[in-house]
Structures are given as C-alpha cells and as structure tokens.
Amino acid sequence: MKKWMILVIAIILGSGVFYTVAPPITLKELITQPQQWQVKVPDTTASIHLKSIKQLQQHPYLMGEYQTPDGADNTTIYLDANQVVQQGKYIATSFVTTNSGSGTFYYLSVFEQHNKNVDNLTNIFIGDRINIEKITIVSNNPLMIKIDYKTHGENTPYALPADVAKSQIYQLKDNQLVLQQ
C-alpha cells in the first residue's frame, strides 16, 4: 500500500510539471502579432483579425482588410502600434480606415485583453484626416481615455495639415465610449 501511495504522489507531482499556466502575453509582444487583434469594422456588423504589419510614415501599423459581402467596397484598417496604451486588461489606441473614397477616417478604440487575444469592445469616430498626437488612459475604474489631436479649422482645406488642437475625454460605459463634458 505504501508503494502505491508513493506512486500516486509521484504521478500527481510529475504531471504538475506538464501543466503550467502560460503567462499573459505582454503589450510589446501583442503589437508584433497582428493576428491576435480582432477589430470591429466601423459602419458594419463585421469583425476582422488583422493580418500584417506595415510601415507607414516610419511607424508600424497593424493592418487588415474587409470586403463587403457584395464586393462593392473594400475597407483597410491600420491600427497605430505607436499609440497603444494599456492599463490592466484594457487597451486603448487609434486606428485609421480607408476605402474607395477620399477620406481617411480616424477612430478611438478600446480593446480587452484575454491572455493572447485582444477583442475590440468599441470604437468611436474622431475625425477625417486628423492628426492624433497622444492617447492616455487617465482612470481605470471607470475607464477614462483622453485623446489629444489636431483637426482642420473652419477655413482649412483637407489638403492642408490639420492645425487646430483639440482634447477630448471619453468614458467606457456599457461597452460604449461616451464623450465627457
């Protein structure tokens, strides 16, 4: 009986060697693995996984594409790897969408990290052809995100760089970003 107990204990302890919990993937690792990012495509009910990393203006962007079911329009999403900030399980960043039109549409986005996967909770449109300067998580409970950017002035054509500084704070409420006054 004693040998039997020792054998059972050895098996239990030995199997513990094979059962280990993988540590959560770091943000630095996540921004090098676009396939881990699931993004909701604006103005649709679709979600995509990003596919590749592309260098634009000497900065890395995680990139993915979505084509409408009828094939009429193709949307490309560029998630800005330089703007990614994290606090706890929440990740905030911006992404840009382009399609067959002339606009370049910028969104503030909140993701939730589940170990190696990053799920898009919500996005909110910030502007067309703007320049996002900084994203900051200012509070985790409730989640509050500040975005600093430049937009076009009343008389500034879109062909010129955005020139009016703006800051906004959003709160995550029921998985929606709500502008704070």
GROMACS .gro file of N, CA and C in nm, residues 48 63-66 74-78 95-99:
model
   45
   48ILE      N    1  -1.292   4.170  -3.803
   48ILE     CA    2  -1.183   4.105  -3.874
   48ILE      C    3  -1.065   4.086  -3.779
   63MET      N    4  -0.232   4.585  -3.978
   63MET     CA    5  -0.321   4.609  -4.091
   63MET      C    6  -0.411   4.489  -4.118
   64GLY      N    7  -0.533   4.519  -4.160
   64GLY     CA    8  -0.626   4.417  -4.203
   64GLY      C    9  -0.723   4.474  -4.304
   65GLU      N   10  -0.791   4.387  -4.378
   65GLU     CA   11  -0.884   4.432  -4.481
   65GLU      C   12  -1.018   4.364  -4.466
   66TYR      N   13  -1.122   4.438  -4.504
   66TYR     CA   14  -1.258   4.387  -4.503
   66TYR      C   15  -1.323   4.423  -4.636
   74ASN      N   16  -1.416   4.790  -5.031
   74ASN     CA   17  -1.308   4.729  -4.955
   74ASN      C   18  -1.259   4.832  -4.853
   75THR      N   19  -1.255   4.794  -4.725
   75THR     CA   20  -1.206   4.883  -4.620
   75THR      C   21  -1.075   4.827  -4.566
   76THR      N   22  -0.975   4.913  -4.556
   76THR     CA   23  -0.848   4.875  -4.496
   76THR      C   24  -0.838   4.943  -4.361
   77ILE      N   25  -0.799   4.866  -4.260
   77ILE     CA   26  -0.782   4.918  -4.124
   77ILE      C   27  -0.634   4.917  -4.091
   78TYR      N   28  -0.587   5.032  -4.041
   78TYR     CA   29  -0.449   5.047  -3.996
   78TYR      C   30  -0.451   5.084  -3.847
   95PHE      N   31  -0.717   5.375  -3.470
   95PHE     CA   32  -0.694   5.314  -3.600
   95PHE      C   33  -0.755   5.402  -3.707
   96VAL      N   34  -0.708   5.380  -3.828
   96VAL     CA   35  -0.748   5.457  -3.944
   96VAL      C   36  -0.815   5.361  -4.041
   97THR      N   37  -0.923   5.407  -4.104
   97THR     CA   38  -0.983   5.328  -4.212
   97THR      C   39  -0.977   5.407  -4.341
   98THR      N   40  -0.951   5.335  -4.447
   98THR     CA   41  -0.959   5.393  -4.581
   98THR      C   42  -1.043   5.300  -4.666
   99ASN      N   43  -1.108   5.357  -4.764
   99ASN     CA   44  -1.186   5.275  -4.857
   99ASN      C   45  -1.176   5.338  -4.995
   0.00000   0.00000   0.00000
